[in-house]
Every structure is written in C-alpha cells, then in structure tokens.
CSV table of C-alpha atoms and ligand atoms in Angstrom, one decimal:
chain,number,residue,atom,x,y,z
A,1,UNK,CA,60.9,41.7,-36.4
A,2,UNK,CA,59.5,44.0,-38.3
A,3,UNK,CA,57.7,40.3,-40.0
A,4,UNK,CA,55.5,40.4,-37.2
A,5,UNK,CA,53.7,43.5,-37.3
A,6,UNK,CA,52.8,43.1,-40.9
A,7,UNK,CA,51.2,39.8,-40.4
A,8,UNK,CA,49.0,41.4,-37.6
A,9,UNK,CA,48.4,44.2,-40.2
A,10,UNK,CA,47.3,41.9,-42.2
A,11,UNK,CA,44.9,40.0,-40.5
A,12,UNK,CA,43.6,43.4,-39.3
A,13,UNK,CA,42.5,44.3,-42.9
A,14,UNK,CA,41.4,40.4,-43.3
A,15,UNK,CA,38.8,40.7,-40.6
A,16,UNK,CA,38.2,44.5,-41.7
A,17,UNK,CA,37.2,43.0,-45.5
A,18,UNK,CA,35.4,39.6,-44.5
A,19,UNK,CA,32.1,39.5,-45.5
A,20,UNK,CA,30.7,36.2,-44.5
A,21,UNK,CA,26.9,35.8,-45.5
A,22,UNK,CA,26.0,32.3,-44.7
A,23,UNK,CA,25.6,31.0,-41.7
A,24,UNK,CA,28.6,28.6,-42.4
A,25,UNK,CA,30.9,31.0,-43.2
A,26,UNK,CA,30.2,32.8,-40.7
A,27,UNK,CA,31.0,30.2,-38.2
A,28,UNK,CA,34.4,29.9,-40.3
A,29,UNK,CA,35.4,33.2,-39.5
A,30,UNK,CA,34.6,32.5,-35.8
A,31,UNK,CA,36.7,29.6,-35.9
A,32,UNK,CA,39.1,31.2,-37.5
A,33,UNK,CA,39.7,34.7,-35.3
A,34,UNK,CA,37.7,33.6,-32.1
A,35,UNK,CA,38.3,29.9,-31.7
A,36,UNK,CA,39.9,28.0,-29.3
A,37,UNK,CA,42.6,27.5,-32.2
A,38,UNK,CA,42.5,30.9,-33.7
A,39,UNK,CA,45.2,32.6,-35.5
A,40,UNK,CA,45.8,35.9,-32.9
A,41,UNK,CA,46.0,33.7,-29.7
A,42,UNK,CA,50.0,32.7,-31.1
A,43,UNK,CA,50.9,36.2,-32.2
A,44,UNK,CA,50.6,37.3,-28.4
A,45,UNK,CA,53.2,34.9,-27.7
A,46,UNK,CA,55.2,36.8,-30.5
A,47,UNK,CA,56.1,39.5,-28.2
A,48,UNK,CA,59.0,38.6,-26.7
A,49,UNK,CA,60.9,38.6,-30.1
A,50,UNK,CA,59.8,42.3,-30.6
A,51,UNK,CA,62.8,44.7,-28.9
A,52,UNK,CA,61.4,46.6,-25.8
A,53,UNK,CA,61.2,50.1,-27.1
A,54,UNK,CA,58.2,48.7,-29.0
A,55,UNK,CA,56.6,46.4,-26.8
A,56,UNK,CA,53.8,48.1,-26.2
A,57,UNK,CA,52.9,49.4,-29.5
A,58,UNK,CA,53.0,45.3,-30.7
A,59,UNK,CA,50.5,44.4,-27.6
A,60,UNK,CA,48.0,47.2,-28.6
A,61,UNK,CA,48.2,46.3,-31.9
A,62,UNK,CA,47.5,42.2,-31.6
A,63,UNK,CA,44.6,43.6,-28.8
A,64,UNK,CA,43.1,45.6,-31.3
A,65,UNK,CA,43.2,43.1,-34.1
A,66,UNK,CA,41.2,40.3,-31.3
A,67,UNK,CA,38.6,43.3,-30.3
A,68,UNK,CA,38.2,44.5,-33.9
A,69,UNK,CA,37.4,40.3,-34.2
A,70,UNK,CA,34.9,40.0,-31.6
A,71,UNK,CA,32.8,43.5,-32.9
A,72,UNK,CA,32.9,42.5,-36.2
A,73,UNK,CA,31.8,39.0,-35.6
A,74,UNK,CA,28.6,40.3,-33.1
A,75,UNK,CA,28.2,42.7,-36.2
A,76,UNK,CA,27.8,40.2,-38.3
A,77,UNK,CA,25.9,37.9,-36.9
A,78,UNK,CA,22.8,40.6,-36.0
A,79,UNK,CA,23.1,41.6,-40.0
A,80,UNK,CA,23.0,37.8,-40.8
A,81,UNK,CA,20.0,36.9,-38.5
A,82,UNK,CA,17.9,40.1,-39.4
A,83,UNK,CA,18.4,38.6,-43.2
A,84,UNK,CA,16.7,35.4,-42.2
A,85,UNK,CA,13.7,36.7,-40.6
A,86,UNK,CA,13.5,39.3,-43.4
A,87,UNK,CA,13.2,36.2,-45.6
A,88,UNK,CA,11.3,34.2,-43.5
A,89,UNK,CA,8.6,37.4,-43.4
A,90,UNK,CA,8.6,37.6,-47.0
A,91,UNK,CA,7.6,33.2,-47.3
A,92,UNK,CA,5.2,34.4,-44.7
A,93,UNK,CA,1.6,33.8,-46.4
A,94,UNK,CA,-1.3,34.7,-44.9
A,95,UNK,CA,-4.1,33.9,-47.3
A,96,UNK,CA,-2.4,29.9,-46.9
A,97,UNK,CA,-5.1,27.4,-44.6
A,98,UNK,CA,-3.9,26.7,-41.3
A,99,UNK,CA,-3.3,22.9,-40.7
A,100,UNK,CA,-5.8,20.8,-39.6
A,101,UNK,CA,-6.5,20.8,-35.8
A,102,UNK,CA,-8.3,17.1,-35.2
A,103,UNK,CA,-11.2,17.2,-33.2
A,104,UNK,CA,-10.9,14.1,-30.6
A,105,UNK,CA,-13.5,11.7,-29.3
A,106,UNK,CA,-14.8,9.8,-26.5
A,107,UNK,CA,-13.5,6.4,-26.3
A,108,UNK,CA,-17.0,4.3,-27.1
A,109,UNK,CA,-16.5,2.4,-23.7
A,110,UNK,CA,-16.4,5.5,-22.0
A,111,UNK,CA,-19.4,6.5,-23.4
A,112,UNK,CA,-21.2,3.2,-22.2
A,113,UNK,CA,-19.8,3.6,-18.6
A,114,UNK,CA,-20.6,7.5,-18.4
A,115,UNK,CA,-24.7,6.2,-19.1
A,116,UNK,CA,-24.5,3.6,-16.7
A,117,UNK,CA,-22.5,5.9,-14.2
A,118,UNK,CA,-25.1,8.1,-14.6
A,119,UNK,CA,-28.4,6.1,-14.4
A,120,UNK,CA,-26.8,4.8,-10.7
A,121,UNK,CA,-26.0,8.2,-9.7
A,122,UNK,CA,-29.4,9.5,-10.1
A,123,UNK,CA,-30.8,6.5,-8.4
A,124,UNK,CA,-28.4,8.0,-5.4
A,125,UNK,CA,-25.2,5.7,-5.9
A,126,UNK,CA,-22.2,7.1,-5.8
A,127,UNK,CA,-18.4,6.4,-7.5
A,128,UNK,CA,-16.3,3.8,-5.8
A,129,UNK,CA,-12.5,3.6,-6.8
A,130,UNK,CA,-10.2,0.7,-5.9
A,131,UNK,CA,-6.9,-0.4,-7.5
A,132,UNK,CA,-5.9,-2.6,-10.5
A,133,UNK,CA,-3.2,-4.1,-8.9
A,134,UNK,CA,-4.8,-6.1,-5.9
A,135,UNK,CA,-4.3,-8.2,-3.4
A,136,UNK,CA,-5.0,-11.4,-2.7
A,137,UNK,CA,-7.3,-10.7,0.2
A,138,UNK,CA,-9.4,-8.1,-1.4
A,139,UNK,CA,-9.9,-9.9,-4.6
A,140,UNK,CA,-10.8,-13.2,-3.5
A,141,UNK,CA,-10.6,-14.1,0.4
A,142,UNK,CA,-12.9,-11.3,1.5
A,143,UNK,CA,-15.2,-12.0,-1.0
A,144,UNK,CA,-15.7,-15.7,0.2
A,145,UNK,CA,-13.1,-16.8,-2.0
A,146,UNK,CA,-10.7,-18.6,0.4
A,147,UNK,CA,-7.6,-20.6,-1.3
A,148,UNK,CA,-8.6,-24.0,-2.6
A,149,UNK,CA,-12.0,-22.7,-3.2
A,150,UNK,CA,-13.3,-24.0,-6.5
A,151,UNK,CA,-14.4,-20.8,-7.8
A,152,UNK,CA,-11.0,-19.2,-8.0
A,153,UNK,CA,-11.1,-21.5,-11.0
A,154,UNK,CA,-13.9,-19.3,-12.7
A,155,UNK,CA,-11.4,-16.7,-13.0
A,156,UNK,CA,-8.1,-17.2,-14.8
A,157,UNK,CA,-5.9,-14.5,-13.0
A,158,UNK,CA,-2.6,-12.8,-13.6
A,159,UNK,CA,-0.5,-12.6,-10.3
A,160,UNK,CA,2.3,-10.0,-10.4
A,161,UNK,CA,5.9,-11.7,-10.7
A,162,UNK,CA,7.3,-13.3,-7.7
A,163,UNK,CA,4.4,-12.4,-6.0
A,164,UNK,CA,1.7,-15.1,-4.6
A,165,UNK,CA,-0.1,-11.5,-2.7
A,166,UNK,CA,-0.4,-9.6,-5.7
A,167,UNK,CA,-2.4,-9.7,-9.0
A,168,UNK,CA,-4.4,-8.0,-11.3
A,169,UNK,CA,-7.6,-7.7,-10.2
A,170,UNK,CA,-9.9,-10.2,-12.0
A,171,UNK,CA,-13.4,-8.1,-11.1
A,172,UNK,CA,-14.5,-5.3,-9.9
A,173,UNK,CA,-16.0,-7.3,-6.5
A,174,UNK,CA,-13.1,-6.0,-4.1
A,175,UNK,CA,-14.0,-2.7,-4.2
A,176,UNK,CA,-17.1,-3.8,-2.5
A,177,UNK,CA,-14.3,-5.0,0.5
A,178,UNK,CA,-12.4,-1.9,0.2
A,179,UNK,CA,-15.5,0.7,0.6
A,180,UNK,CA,-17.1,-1.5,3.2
A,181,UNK,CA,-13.6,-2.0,5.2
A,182,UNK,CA,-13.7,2.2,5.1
A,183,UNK,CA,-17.3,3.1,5.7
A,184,UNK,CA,-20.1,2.5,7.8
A,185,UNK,CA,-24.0,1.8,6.2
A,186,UNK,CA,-25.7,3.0,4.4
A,187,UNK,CA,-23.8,2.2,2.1
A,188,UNK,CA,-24.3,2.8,-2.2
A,189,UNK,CA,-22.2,3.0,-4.5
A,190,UNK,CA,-20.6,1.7,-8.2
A,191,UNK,CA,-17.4,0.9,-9.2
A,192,UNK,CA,-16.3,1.2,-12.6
A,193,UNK,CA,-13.2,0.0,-13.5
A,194,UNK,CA,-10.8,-2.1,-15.8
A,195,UNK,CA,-10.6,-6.0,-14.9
A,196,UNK,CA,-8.1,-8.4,-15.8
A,197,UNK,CA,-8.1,-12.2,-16.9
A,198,UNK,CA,-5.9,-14.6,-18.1
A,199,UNK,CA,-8.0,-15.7,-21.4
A,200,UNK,CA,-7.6,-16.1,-24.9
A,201,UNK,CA,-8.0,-13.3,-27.0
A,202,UNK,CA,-10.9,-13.6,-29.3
A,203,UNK,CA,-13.7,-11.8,-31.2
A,204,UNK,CA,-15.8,-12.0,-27.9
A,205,UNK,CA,-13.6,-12.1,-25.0
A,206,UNK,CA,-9.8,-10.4,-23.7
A,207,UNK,CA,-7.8,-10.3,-21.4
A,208,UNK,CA,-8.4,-6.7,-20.1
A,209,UNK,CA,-12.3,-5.2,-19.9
A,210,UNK,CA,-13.9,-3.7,-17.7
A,211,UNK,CA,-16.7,-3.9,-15.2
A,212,UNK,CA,-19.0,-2.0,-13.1
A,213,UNK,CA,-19.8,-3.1,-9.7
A,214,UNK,CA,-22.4,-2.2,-7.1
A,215,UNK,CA,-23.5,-2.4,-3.8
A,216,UNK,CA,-26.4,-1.2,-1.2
A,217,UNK,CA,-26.0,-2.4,2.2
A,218,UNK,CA,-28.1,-0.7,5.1
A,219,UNK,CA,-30.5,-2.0,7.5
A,220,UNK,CA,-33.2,-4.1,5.5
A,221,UNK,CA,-32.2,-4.4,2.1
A,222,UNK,CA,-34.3,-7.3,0.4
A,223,UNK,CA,-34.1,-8.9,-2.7
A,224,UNK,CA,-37.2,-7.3,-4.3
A,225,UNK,CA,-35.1,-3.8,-3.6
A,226,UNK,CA,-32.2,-5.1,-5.7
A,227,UNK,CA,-34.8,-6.1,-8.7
A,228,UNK,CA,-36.4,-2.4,-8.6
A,229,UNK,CA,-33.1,-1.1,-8.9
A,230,UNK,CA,-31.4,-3.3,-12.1
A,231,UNK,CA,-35.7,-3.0,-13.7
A,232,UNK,CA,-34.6,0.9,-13.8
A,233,UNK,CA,-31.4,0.3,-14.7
A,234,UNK,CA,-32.2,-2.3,-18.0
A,235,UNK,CA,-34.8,0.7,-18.2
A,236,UNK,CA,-33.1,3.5,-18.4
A,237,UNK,CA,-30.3,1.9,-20.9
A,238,UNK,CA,-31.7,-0.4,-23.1
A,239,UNK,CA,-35.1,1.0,-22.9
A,240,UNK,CA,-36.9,-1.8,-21.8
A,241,UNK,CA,-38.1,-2.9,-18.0
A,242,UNK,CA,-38.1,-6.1,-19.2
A,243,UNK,CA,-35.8,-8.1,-17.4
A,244,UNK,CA,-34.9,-11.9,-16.5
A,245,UNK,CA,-33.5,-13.3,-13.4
A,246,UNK,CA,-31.9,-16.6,-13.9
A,247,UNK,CA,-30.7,-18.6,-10.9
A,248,UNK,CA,-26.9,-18.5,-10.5
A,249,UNK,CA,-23.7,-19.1,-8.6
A,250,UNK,CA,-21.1,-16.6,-6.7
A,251,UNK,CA,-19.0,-17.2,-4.0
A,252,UNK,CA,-20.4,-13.7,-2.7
A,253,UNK,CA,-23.6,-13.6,-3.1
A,254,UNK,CA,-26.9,-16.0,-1.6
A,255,UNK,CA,-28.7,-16.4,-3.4
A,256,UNK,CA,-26.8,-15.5,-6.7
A,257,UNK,CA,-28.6,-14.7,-10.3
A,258,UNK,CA,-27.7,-13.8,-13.7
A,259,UNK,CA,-29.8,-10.7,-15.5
A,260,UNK,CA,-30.7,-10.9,-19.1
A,261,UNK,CA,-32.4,-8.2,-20.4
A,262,UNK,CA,-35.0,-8.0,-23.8
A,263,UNK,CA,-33.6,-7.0,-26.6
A,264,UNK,CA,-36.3,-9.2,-28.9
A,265,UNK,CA,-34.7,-10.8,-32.0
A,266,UNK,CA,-36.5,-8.5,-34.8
A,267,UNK,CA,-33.2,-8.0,-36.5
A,268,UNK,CA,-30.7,-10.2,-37.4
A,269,UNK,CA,-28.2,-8.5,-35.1
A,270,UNK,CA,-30.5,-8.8,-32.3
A,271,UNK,CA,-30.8,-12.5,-32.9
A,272,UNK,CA,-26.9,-12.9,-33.1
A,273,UNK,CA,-26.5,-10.9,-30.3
A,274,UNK,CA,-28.4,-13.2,-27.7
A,275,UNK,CA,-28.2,-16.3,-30.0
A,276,UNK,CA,-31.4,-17.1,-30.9
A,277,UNK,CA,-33.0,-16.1,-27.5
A,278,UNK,CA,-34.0,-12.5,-27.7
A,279,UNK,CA,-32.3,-11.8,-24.0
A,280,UNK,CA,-28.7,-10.6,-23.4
A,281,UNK,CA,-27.3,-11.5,-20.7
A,282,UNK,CA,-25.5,-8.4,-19.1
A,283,UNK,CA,-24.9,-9.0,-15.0
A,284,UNK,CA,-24.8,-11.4,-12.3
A,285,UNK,CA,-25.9,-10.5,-8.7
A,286,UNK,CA,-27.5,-11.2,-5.5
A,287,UNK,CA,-28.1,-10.6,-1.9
A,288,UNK,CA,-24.4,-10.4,-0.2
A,289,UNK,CA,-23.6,-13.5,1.4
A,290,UNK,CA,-23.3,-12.8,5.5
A,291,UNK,CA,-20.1,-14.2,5.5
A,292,UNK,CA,-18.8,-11.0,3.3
A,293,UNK,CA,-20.4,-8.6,5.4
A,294,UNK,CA,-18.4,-10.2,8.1
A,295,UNK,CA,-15.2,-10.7,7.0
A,296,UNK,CA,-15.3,-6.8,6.6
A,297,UNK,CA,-16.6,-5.7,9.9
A,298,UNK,CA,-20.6,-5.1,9.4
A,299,UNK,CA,-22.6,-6.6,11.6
A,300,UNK,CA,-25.0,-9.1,9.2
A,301,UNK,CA,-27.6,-9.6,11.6
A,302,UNK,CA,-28.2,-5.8,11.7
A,303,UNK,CA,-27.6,-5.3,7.9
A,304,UNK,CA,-28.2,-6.8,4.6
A,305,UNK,CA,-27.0,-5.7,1.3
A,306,UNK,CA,-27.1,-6.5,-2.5
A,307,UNK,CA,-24.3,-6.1,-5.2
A,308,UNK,CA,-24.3,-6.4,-8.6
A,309,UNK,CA,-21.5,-6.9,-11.6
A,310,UNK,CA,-21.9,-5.9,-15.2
A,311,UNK,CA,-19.3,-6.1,-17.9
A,312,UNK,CA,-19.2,-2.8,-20.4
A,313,UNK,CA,-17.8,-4.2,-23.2
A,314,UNK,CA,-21.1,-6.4,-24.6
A,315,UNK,CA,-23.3,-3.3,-23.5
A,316,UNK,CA,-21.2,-1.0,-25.9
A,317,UNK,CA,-20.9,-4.3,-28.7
A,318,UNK,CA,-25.2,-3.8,-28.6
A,319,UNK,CA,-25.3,0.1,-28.1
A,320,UNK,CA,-22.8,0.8,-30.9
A,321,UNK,CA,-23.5,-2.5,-33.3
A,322,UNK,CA,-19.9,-3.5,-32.5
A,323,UNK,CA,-18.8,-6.8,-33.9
A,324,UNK,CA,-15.8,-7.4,-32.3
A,325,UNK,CA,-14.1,-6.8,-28.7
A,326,UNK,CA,-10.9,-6.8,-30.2
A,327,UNK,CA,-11.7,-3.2,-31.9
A,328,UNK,CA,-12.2,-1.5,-28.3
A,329,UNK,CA,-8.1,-1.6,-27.7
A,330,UNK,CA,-6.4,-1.2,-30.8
A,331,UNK,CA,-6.8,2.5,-30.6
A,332,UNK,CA,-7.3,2.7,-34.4
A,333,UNK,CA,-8.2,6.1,-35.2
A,334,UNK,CA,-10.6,5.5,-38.2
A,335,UNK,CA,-12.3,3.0,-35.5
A,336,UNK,CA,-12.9,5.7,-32.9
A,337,UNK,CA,-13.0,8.7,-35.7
A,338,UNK,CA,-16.9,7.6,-35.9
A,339,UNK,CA,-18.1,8.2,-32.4
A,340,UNK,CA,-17.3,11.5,-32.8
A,341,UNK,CA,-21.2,12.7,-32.4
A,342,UNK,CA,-21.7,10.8,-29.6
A,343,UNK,CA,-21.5,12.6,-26.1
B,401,DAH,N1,-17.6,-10.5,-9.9
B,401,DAH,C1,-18.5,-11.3,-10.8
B,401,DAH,C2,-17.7,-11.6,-12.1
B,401,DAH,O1,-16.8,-10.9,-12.4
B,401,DAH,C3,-19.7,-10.5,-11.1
B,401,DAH,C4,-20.6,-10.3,-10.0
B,401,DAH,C5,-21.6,-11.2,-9.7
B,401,DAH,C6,-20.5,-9.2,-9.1
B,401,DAH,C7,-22.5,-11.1,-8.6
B,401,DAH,C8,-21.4,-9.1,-8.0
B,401,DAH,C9,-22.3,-10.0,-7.8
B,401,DAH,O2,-21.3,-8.0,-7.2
B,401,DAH,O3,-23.2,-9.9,-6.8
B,401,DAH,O4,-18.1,-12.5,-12.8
C-alpha cells in the first residue's frame, strides 16, 4: 500500500528534476507525463487498493503530481522557445545582401500587340473581346463559311471532344460576328486575341498565335477608307507608308487583298525576311462581304464596312530580329530576360 505512494513520490521529484533542452526531449517528457499513454493516468486507478482513511490524501497527491506535469511542461516549453529565437537573433546578420528580387518583363508579343493596340486606338478603334473556345456559327457560318465550303479547308481546326459545335477558334474573324450581333453602327473596333490551328510545328508556324482583327462598318465606308487606315497603320509601326495591296481571297470579304508592307532588303535579315522581295506580308483584308453584314442583322444596303486580320507573331519576328516562332512559347527565361528595356 504504502508501494503506491512512493512511486507517485517518485515521479513527483522526476518531473520536479527533468530538464529537457531539445525540442525532442522535450516532447519525450510530454509523452511521457501528458500523453494519451502516460504514466499518472494508471496510478488514479490505484486508489481503490489504498484503505479509506487515506483516500483522499492519495487523490491529492496523484492530482498534484499531473498539475505539477502540465506547469512544468508550459514552463518548459516558453524557456525552450525563447532559447531559439535568442539564437536565431544572434545568426541574425544585418550587414548580409538581401536575395535577389528579379525584375520581370513584358512578354515580346505583348509588346507588339500593345503598339498595334495603340496605333488603332488613336485612330478611334476601340478593344473587342471574344472567346477562344467558339462555336461553330461564330467561327465560320457567320462569316460566310457555311459547311462544305472549301475554305474551311484553309484552316486546319481543333474541335473540342465530342463536340461537332465547339472548337478552338481558328482566327480572330468571329469577333467581328459577336460585336456586330451586340451593337449597332458605327461600329470600330480591334480584336486581339490568341488563335488556334491544327499545323505542324515549325521554325515559322504553330499551332497557337495570335491575331488582331478589325472592323469599321457605318454608313459609307469605301475601300479607299480602309487603305488610309492600314497606310497609317504600316506607318506608324514599321515606319514606312509604303504599302502593297495584292489581290486575294476570303470567304468574308469582296473584294479581298493581302497587305505587304516595305521593309527594303538592305540587310540580309531584311532579305530573308520577305525572301528576296523587300515586302512582308503582314494582313489580309477587304470590304465585308454583304452576306456577313446580314447574317448578323445590319442592314447592307444602308451600311458598308471593312475588316482587316493581321498575325503578331511575324511582326514581333521583324521588330525584335526573332529567328524562330518556336522561341515566343517556351517561356525560357534567358529568352525573355532581354526585352527587359523594352516598354
Ligand atoms: N481571318 C483571316 C485569317 O485568319 C484574316 C483576315 C482576312 C481577316 C481578311 C479579315 C479579313 O478580317 O478581312 O487568315
């Protein structure tokens, strides 16, 4: 009987005398006195053995060992985490450099499409948004694209899985549908955006780029407006008004032509560039074909309109001296570390 008060004794001066100063011993001792296991939790049960005229002087006793546990181990655990941040303090130097903070850039595409952005907008255009993820009607059947049309061929497209509605949008041309589906003429705006085709990936083309598309429809809108506006345009970026219009082909546009612009071939890169011909090639255009204006509510024998599409990727490839297309999306830093002076 008198076995059982001694152990509790003893553990009493155990706990009194532990001086854990780790962090691992110190979780010991919590195991050991605190724990779901501990050592006090089966001494309560030892009670019944003690004979009743001392009862009460065993429960206060095992009580006061499990309190004197808990205080001591709060006690210890302050004194043990003061110790650390005394030591951290102490590493603490302040003369040390702090660690480099990298200074980002603009993406060189963004760049391109900010200039252009902004040579529209201060021609009065303003910024179009449609989604990537089109549908079939938007991409290719408003813009005089029906099924079976031939020139659904010209563009290689990614349709979404089980879906024969939705795809990727291969141009930037349905947001033309989308803005004049929404708004009544005047109408002006551009539409930069990312553009989808199913190609192979090589030095000069991929399957994701992106475009810029515009449009001006309003009562009178001729063909010697649209010229005016993409002279200013090859102007204002390439620094040169000169400009070629090449007779072309769109479902969406009549008539349709291609815009190269001078970029001379006094450098070898210049020559590569627009193989041998001093003009690059940059957009196709043309007056909007009736039948568009139509198929998306505006009355064509009231209005007329022109739209243009321009790819960013070979206008950054000539502003930047860019070899490759390839280098636009691998994201490699030591790639886009060197635009970092350019706004
Ligand atoms: N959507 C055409 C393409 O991706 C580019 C284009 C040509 C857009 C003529 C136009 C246009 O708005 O009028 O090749």
């Amino acid at each position: 009987m008198a076995e059982v008060f001694e152990t509790v004794e003893q553990l009493i001066s155990e706990i009194e005398s532990a001086k854990p100063d780790t962090p691992e011993a110190l979780e010991q001792f919590r195991i050991r006195f605190l724990g779901s296991k501990n050592v006090i939790k089966p001494l309560f049960g030892e009670i019944r053995n003690v004979p009743n005229e001392r009862k009460k002087e065993y429960g206060q006793l095992v009580n006061k060992a499990k309190e004197l546990a808990e205080a001591r181990y709060n006690s210890l655990k302050e004194a043990l985490a003061a110790q650390s941040e005394a030591a951290a303090a102490k590493e603490l130097d302040l003369t040390r450099p702090g660690d480099p903070f990298g200074l980002g850039s603009r993406h060189p595409i963004s760049t391109t499409l900010n200039r252009i952005v902004t040579i529209f907008q201060r021609m009065g255009f303003s910024v179009a948004e449609g989604p990537d993820i089109e549908d079939d009607w938007h991409n290719f059947t408003a813009m005089n694209t029906p099924e079976d049309h031939p020139a659904r061929d010209m563009q290689d497209t990614f349709y979404l899985r089980n879906s024969a509605e939705l795809l990727l949008r291969t141009h930037t041309s349905p947001v033309q549908a989308r803005v004049m589906t929404s708004q009544k003429p005047p109408i002006r705006i551009i539409a930069p955006g990312r553009v989808y085709r199913s190609e192979t990936i090589s030095a000069r083309s991929h399957a994701q780029f992106h475009q810029v598309e515009g449009l001006y429809v309003d009562e009178g809108v001729s063909f010697a407006d649209m010229k005016q506006t993409l002279m200013y345009f090859a102007q204002e970026m390439f620094g040169t008004p000169k400009i070629r219009l090449r007779p072309s082909y769109f479902p969406f546009t009549e008539p349709s032509a291609e815009m190269d612009v001078w970029i001379g071939m006094d450098n070898e890169k210049n020559y590569r560039l627009s193989k041998g011909t001093g003009w690059l090639e940059i957009l196709g255009c043309g007056m909007v074909d009736p039948q568009v204006l139509e198929n998306c509510g505006i009355d064509p024998e009231r209005y007329s309109g022109f739209a243009f599409g321009m790819g960013i990727e070979r206008q950054a490839m000539r502003l930047y001296d860019i070899p490759d297309i390839r280098l636009f999306f691998e994201n490699d830093v030591r790639f886009l570390e060197q635009f970092k002076a350019v706004i």
